[in-house]
Coordinates of N, CA and C in Angstrom, one line a residue:
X1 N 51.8 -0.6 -79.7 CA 51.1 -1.1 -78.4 C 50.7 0.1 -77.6
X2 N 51.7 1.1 -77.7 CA 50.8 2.4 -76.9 C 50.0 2.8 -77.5
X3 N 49.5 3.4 -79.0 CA 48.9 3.4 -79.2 C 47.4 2.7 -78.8
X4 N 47.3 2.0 -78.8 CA 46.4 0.8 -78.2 C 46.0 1.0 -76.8
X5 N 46.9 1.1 -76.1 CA 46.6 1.6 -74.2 C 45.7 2.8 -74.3
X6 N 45.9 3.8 -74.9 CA 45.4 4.8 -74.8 C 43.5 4.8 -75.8
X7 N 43.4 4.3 -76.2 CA 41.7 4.0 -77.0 C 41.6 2.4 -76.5
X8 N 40.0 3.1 -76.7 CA 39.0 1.6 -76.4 C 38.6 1.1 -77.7
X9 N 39.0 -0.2 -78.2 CA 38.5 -0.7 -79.3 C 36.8 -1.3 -79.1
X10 N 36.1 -1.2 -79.9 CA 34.7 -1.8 -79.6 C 35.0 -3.1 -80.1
X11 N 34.0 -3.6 -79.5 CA 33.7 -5.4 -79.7 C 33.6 -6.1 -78.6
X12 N 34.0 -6.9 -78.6 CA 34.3 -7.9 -77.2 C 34.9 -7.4 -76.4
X13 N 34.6 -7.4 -75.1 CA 35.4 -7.2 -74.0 C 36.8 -7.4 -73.8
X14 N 38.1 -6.8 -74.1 CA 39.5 -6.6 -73.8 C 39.8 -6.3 -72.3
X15 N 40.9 -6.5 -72.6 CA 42.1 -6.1 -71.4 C 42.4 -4.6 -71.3
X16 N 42.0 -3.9 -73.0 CA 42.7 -2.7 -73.0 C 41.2 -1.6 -72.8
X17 N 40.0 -2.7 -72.8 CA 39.3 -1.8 -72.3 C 39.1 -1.6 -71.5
X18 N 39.5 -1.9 -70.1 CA 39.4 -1.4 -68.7 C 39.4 0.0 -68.4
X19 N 38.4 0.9 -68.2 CA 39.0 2.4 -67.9 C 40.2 2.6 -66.9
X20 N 40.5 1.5 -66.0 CA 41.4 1.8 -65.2 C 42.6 1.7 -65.5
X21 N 43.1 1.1 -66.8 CA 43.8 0.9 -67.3 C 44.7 1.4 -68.3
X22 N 43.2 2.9 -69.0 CA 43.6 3.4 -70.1 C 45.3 4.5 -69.5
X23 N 45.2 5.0 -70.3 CA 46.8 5.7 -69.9 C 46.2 7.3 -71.1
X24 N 46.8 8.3 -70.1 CA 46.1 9.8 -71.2 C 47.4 9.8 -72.3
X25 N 47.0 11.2 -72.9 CA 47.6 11.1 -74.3 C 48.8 11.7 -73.5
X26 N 50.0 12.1 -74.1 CA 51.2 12.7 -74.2 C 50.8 14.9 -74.2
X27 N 50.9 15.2 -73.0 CA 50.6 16.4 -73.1 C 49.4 16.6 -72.9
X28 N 48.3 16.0 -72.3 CA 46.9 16.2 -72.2 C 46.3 15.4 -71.1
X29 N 45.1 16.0 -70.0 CA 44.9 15.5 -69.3 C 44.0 14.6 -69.2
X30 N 44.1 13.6 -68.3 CA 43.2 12.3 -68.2 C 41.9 12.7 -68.4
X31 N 40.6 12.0 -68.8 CA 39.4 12.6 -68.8 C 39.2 11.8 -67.8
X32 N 38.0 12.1 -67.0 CA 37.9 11.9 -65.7 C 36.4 12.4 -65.7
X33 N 35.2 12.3 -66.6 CA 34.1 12.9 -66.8 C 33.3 11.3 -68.1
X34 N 32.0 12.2 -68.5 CA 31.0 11.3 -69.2 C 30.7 12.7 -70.3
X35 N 30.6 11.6 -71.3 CA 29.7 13.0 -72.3 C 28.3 13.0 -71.5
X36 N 27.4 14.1 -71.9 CA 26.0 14.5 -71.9 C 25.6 13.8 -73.4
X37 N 24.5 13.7 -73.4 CA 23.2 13.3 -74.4 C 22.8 14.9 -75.0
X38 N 22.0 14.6 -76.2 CA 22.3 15.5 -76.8 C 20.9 16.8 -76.0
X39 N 20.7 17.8 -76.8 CA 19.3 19.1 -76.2 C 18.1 17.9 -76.2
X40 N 17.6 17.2 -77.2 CA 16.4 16.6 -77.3 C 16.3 15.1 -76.0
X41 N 17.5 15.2 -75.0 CA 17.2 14.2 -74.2 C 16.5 14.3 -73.0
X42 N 15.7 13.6 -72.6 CA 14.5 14.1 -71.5 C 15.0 13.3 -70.2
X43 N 15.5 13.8 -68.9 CA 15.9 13.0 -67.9 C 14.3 12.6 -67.0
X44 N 14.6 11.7 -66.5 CA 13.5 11.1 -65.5 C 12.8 10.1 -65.4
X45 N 12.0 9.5 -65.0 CA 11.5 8.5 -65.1 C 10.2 8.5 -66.2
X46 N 10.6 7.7 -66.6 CA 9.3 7.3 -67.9 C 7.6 7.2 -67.5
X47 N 7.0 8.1 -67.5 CA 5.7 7.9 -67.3 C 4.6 7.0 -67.7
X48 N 4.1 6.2 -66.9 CA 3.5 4.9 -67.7 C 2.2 5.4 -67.5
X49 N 1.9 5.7 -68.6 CA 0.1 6.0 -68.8 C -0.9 4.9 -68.9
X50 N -1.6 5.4 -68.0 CA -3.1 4.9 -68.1 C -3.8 4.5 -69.2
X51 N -4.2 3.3 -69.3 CA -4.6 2.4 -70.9 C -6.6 3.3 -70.8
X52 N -6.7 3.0 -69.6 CA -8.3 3.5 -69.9 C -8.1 5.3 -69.7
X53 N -7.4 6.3 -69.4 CA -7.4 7.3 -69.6 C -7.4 7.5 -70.8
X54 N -6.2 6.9 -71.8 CA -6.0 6.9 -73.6 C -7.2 6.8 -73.7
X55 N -8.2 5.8 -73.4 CA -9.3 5.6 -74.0 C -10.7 6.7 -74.3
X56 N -10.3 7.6 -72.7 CA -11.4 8.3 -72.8 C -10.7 10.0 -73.6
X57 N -9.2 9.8 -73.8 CA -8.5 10.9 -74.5 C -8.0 12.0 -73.2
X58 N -7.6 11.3 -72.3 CA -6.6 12.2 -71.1 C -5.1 12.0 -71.8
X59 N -4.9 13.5 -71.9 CA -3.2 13.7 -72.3 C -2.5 14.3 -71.4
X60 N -3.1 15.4 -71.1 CA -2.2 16.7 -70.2 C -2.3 15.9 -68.8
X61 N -1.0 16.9 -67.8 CA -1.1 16.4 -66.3 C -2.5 16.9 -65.8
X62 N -3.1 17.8 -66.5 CA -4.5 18.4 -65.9 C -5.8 17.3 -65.9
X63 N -5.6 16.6 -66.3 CA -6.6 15.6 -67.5 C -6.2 14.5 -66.3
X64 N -5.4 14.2 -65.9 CA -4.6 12.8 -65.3 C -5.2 13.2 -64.0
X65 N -4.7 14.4 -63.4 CA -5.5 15.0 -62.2 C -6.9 14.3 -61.5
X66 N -7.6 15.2 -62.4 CA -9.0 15.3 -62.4 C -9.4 14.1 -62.6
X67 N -8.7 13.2 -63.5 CA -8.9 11.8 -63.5 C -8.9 10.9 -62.1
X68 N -7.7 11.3 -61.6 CA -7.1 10.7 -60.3 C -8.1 10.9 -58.8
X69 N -8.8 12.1 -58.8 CA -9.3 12.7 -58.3 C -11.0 12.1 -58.4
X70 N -11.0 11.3 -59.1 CA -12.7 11.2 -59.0 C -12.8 9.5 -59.4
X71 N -11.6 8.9 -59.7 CA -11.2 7.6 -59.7 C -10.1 6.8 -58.4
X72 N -10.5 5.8 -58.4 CA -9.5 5.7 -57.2 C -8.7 4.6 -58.2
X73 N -7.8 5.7 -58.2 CA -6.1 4.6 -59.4 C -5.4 4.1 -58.7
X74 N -5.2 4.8 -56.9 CA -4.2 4.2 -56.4 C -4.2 2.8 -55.8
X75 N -3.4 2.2 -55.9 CA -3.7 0.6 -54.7 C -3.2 1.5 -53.0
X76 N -4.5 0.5 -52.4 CA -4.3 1.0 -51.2 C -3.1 0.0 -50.2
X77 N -2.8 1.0 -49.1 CA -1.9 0.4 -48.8 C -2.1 -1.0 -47.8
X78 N -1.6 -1.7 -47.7 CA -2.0 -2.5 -46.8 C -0.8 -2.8 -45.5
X79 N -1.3 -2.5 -44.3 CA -0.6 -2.5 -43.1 C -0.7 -3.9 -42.4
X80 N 0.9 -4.6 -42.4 CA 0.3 -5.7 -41.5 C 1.2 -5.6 -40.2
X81 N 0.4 -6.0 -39.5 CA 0.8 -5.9 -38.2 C 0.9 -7.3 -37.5
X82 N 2.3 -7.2 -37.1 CA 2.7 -8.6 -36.2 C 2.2 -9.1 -35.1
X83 N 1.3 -7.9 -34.5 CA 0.7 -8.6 -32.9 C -0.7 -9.1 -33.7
X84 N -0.9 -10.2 -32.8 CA -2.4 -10.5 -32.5 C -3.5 -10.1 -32.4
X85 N -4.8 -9.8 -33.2 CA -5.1 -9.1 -32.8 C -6.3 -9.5 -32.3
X86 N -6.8 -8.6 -31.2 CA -8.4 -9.7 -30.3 C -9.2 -9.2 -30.5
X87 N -10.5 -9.9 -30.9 CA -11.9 -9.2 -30.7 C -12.2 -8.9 -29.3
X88 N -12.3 -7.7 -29.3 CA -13.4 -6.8 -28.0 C -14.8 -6.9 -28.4
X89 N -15.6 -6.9 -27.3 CA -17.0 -6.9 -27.9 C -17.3 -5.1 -27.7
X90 N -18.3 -4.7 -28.8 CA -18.0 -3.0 -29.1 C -18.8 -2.8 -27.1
X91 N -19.0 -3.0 -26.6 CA -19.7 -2.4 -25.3 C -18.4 -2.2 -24.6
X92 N -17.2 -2.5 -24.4 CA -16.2 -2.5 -23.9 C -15.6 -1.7 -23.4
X93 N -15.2 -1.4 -22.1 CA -14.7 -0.3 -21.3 C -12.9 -0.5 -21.1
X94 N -12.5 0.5 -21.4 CA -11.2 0.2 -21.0 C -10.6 1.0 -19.9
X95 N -9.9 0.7 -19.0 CA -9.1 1.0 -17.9 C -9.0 0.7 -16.8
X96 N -9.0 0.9 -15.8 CA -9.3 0.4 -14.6 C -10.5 1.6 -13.8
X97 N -10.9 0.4 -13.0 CA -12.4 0.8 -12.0 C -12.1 1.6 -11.3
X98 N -12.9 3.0 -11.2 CA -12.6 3.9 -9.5 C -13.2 2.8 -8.6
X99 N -12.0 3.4 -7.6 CA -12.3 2.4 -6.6 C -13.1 3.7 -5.5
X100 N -13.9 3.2 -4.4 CA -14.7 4.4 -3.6 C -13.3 4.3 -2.6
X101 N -14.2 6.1 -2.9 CA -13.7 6.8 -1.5 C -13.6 6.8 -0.5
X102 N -12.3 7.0 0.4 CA -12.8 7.0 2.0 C -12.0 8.3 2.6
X103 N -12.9 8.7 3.1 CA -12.4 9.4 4.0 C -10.9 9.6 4.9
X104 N -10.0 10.1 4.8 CA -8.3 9.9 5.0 C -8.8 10.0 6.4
X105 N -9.3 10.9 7.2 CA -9.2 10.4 8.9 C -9.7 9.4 9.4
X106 N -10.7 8.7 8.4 CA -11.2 7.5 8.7 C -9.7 6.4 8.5
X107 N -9.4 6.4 7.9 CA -8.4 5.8 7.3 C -6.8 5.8 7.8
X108 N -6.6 6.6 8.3 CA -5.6 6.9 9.4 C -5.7 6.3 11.0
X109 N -7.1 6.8 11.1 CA -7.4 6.1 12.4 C -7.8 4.5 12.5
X110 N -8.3 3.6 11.6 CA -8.0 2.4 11.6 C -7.0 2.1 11.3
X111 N -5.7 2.7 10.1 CA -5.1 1.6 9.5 C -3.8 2.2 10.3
X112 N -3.6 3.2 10.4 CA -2.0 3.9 10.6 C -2.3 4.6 12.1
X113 N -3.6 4.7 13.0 CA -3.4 5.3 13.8 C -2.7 5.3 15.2
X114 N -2.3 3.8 15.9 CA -1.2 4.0 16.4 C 0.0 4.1 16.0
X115 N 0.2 3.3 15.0 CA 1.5 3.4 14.2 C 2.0 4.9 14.1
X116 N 0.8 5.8 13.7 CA 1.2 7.0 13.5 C 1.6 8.3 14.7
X117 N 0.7 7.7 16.0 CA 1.0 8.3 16.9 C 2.4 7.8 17.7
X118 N 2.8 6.5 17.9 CA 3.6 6.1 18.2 C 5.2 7.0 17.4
X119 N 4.9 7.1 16.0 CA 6.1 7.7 15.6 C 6.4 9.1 15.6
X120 N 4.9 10.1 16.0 CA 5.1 11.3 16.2 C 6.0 11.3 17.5
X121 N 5.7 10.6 18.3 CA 6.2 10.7 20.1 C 7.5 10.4 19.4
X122 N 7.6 8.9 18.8 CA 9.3 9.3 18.6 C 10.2 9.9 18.4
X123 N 9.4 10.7 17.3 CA 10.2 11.8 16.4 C 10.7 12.9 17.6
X124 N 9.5 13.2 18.4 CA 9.5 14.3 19.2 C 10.3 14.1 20.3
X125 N 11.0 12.8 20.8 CA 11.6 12.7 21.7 C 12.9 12.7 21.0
X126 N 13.0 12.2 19.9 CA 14.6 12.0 19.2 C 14.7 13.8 18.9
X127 N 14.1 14.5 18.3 CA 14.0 16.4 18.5 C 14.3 16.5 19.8
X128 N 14.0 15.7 20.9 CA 14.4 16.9 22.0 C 15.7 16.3 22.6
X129 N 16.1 15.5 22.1 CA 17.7 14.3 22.7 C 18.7 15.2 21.8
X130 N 18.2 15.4 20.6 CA 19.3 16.5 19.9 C 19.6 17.5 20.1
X131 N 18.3 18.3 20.3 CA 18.2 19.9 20.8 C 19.1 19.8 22.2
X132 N 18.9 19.0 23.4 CA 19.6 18.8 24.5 C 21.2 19.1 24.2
X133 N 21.4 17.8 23.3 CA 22.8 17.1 23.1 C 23.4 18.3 22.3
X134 N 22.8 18.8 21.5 CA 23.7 19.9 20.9 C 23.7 21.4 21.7
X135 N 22.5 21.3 22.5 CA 23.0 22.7 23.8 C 24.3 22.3 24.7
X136 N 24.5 21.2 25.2 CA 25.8 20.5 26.1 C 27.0 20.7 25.1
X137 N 26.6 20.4 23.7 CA 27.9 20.4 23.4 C 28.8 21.9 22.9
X138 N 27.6 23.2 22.5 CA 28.1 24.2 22.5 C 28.0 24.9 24.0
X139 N 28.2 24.1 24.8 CA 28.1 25.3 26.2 C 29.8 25.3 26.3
X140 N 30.7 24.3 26.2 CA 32.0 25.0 26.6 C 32.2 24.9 27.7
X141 N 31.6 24.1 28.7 CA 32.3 24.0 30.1 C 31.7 23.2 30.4
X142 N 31.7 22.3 31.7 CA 31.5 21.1 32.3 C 30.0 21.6 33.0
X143 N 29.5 21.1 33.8 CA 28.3 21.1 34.6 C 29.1 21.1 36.2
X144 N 28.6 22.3 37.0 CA 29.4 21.9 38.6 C 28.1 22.6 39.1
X145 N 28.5 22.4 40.5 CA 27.1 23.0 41.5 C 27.2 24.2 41.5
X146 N 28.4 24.9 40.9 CA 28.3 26.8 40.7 C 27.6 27.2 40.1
X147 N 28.3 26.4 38.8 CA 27.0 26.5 37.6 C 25.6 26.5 37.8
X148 N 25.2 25.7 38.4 CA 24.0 25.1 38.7 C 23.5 26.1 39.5
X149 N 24.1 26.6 40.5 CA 23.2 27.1 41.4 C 23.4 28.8 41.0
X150 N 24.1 29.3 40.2 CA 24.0 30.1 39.7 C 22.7 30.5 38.4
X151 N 22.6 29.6 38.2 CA 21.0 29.3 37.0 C 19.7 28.7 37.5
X152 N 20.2 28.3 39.1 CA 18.8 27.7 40.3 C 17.8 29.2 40.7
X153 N 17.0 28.8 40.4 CA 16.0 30.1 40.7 C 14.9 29.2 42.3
X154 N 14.8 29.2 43.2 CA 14.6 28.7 44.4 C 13.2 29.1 44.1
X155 N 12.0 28.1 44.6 CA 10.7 28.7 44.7 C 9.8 29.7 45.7
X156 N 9.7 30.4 45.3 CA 8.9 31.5 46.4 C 7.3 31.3 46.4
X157 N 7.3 30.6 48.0 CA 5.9 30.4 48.3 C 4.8 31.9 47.5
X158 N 3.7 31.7 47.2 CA 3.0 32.5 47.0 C 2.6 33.6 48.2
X159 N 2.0 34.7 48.2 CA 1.6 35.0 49.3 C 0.4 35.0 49.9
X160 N 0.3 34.9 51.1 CA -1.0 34.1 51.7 C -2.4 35.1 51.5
X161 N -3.7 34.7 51.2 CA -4.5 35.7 51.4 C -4.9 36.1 52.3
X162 N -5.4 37.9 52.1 CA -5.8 38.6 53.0 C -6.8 38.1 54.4
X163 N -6.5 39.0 55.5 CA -7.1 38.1 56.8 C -7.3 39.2 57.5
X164 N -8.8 39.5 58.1 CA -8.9 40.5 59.1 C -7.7 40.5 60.3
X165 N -7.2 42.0 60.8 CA -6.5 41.9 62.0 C -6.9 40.5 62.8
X166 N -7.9 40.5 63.4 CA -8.1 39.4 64.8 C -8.4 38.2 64.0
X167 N -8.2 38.4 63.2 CA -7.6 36.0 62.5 C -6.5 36.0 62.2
X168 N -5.5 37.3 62.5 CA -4.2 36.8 61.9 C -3.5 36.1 63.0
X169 N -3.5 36.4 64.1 CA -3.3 35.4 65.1 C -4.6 34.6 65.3
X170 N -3.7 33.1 66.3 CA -4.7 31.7 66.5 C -6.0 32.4 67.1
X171 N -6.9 32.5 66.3 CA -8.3 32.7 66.9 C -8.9 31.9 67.2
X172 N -9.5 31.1 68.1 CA -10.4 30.6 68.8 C -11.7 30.4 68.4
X173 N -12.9 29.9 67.9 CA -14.2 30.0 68.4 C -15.1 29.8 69.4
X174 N -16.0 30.7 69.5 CA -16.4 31.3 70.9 C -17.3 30.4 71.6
X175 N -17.4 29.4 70.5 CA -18.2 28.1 71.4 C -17.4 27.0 70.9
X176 N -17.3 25.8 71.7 CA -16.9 24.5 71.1 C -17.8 23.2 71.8
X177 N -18.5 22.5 71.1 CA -19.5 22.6 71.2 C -19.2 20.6 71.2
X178 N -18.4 19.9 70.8 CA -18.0 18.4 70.6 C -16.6 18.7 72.0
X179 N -16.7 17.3 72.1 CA -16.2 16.6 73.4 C -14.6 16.2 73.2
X180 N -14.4 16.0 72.0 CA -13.0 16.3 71.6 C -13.1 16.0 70.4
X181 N -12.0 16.1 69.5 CA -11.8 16.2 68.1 C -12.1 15.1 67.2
X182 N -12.3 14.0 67.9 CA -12.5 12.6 67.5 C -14.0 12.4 67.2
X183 N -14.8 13.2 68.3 CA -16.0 13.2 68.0 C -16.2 14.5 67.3
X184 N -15.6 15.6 67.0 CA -15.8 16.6 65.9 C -15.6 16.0 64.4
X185 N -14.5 15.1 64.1 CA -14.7 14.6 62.8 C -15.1 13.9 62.3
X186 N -16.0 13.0 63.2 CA -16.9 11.7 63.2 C -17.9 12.8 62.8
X187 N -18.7 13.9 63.3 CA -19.5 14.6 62.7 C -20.0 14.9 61.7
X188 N -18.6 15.4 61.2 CA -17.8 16.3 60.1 C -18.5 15.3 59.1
X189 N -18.0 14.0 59.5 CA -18.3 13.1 58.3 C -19.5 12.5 57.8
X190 N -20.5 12.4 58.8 CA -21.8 11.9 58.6 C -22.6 13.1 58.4
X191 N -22.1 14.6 58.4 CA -23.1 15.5 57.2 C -22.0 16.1 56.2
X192 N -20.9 15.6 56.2 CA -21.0 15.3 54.4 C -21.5 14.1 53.9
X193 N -21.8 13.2 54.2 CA -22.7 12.0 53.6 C -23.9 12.2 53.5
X194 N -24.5 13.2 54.7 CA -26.0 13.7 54.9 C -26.0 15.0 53.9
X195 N -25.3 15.4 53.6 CA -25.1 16.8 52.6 C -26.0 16.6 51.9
X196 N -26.2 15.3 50.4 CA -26.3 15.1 49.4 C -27.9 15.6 48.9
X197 N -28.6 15.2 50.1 CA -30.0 15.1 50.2 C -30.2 16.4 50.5
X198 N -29.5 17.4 51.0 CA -29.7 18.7 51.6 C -30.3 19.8 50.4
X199 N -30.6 21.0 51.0 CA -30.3 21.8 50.1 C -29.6 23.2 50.5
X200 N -28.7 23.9 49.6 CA -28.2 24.8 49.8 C -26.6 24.6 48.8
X201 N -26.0 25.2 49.1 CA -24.8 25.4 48.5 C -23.8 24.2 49.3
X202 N -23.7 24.3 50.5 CA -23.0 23.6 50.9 C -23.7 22.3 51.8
X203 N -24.9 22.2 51.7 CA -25.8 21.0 52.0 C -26.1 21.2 53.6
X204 N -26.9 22.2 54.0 CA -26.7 22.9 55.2 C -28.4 22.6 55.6
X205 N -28.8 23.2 54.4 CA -30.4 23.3 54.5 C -31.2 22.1 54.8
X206 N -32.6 22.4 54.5 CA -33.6 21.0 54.7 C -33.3 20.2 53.1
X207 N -34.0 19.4 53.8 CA -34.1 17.9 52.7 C -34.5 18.4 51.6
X208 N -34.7 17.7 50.5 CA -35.2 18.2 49.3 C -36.2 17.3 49.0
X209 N -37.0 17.8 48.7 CA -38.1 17.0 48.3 C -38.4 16.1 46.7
X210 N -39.3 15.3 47.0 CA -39.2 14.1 46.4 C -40.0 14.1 45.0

């Protein structure tokens, strides 16, 4: 029966022919391989020749070539595609339309222009609430009238223009010539009205003509 474990008998399919089954010899290792075929065996796929190439006497791969090359042997391929597919008519444009131009300050001033002036002023007031708020908060001391009047710079009238000696005191005119001042600015007023028509610089002159 060992004897038997260890060879495959041919014939019918056994129990003892299982390779997984066999058991190696006594002193020798399991084979764990395949024979090879003998020198004259040719590995690869079998080349199926062309019935009308035989016919015209193509043997060599050079022959098959040249054949292939001026014959169309191959089947073409055929692509199918799952989407739908639509007739365009061939005049057909694809993409979308330029739309015309406008002018951006045109375009700002209808569409965004107070909008946009309104948020500049905003911006510029919320800039100056921070710039403020963060000078107060690094100054480090409170606000008092020391402070204050220490940093008050008081206005200094300009100084008056130059005046001959005898106008710098109340000078007088050497004639006065209206009954009192009521009737000097009742004057006053009816030749600046009368001015208009005048000529000169200050409407002093004759009338101007027509």
């Amino acid at each position: 029966m060992a004897a038997k474990a260890t060879q495959i008998i041919p014939g019918v399919l056994r129990e003892t022919s299982n390779p997984l089954l066999l058991k190696a010899d006594i002193g020798k290792p399991s084979k764990c391989g395949y024979k090879l075929p003998d020198s004259n065996f040719t590995y690869g796929k079998i080349n199926q020749r062309n019935g009308i190439g035989t016919v015209d006497g193509l043997i060599t791969a050079k022959d098959f070539s040249k054949y292939q090359l001026n014959n169309e042997c191959f089947k073409k391929k055929v692509h199918h595609s799952t989407r739908n597919k639509i007739s365009l008519p061939p005049d057909v444009v694809f993409g979308v339309p330029t739309k015309a131009s406008l002018p951006i300050n045109i375009f700002e001033h209808k569409e965004y222009g107070y909008t946009q002036e309104e948020q500049q002023l905003h911006l510029a007031k919320l800039c100056n609430d921070r710039k403020s708020e963060i000078s107060k908060r690094h100054r480090g001391y409170s606000e008092t009238r020391t402070s204050f009047l220490r940093r008050h710079k008081p206005s200094v009238d300009p100084p008056p223009l130059w005046q001959m000696p005898k106008f710098q005191k109340n000078a007088l005119p050497a004639l006065d010539t209206f009954r009192n001042e009521a009737a000097r600015e009742k004057a006053f007023q009816k030749h600046q009205t009368d001015s208009i028509a005048r000529t000169g610089l200050f409407g002093h002159g004759t009338y101007k003509g027509a």
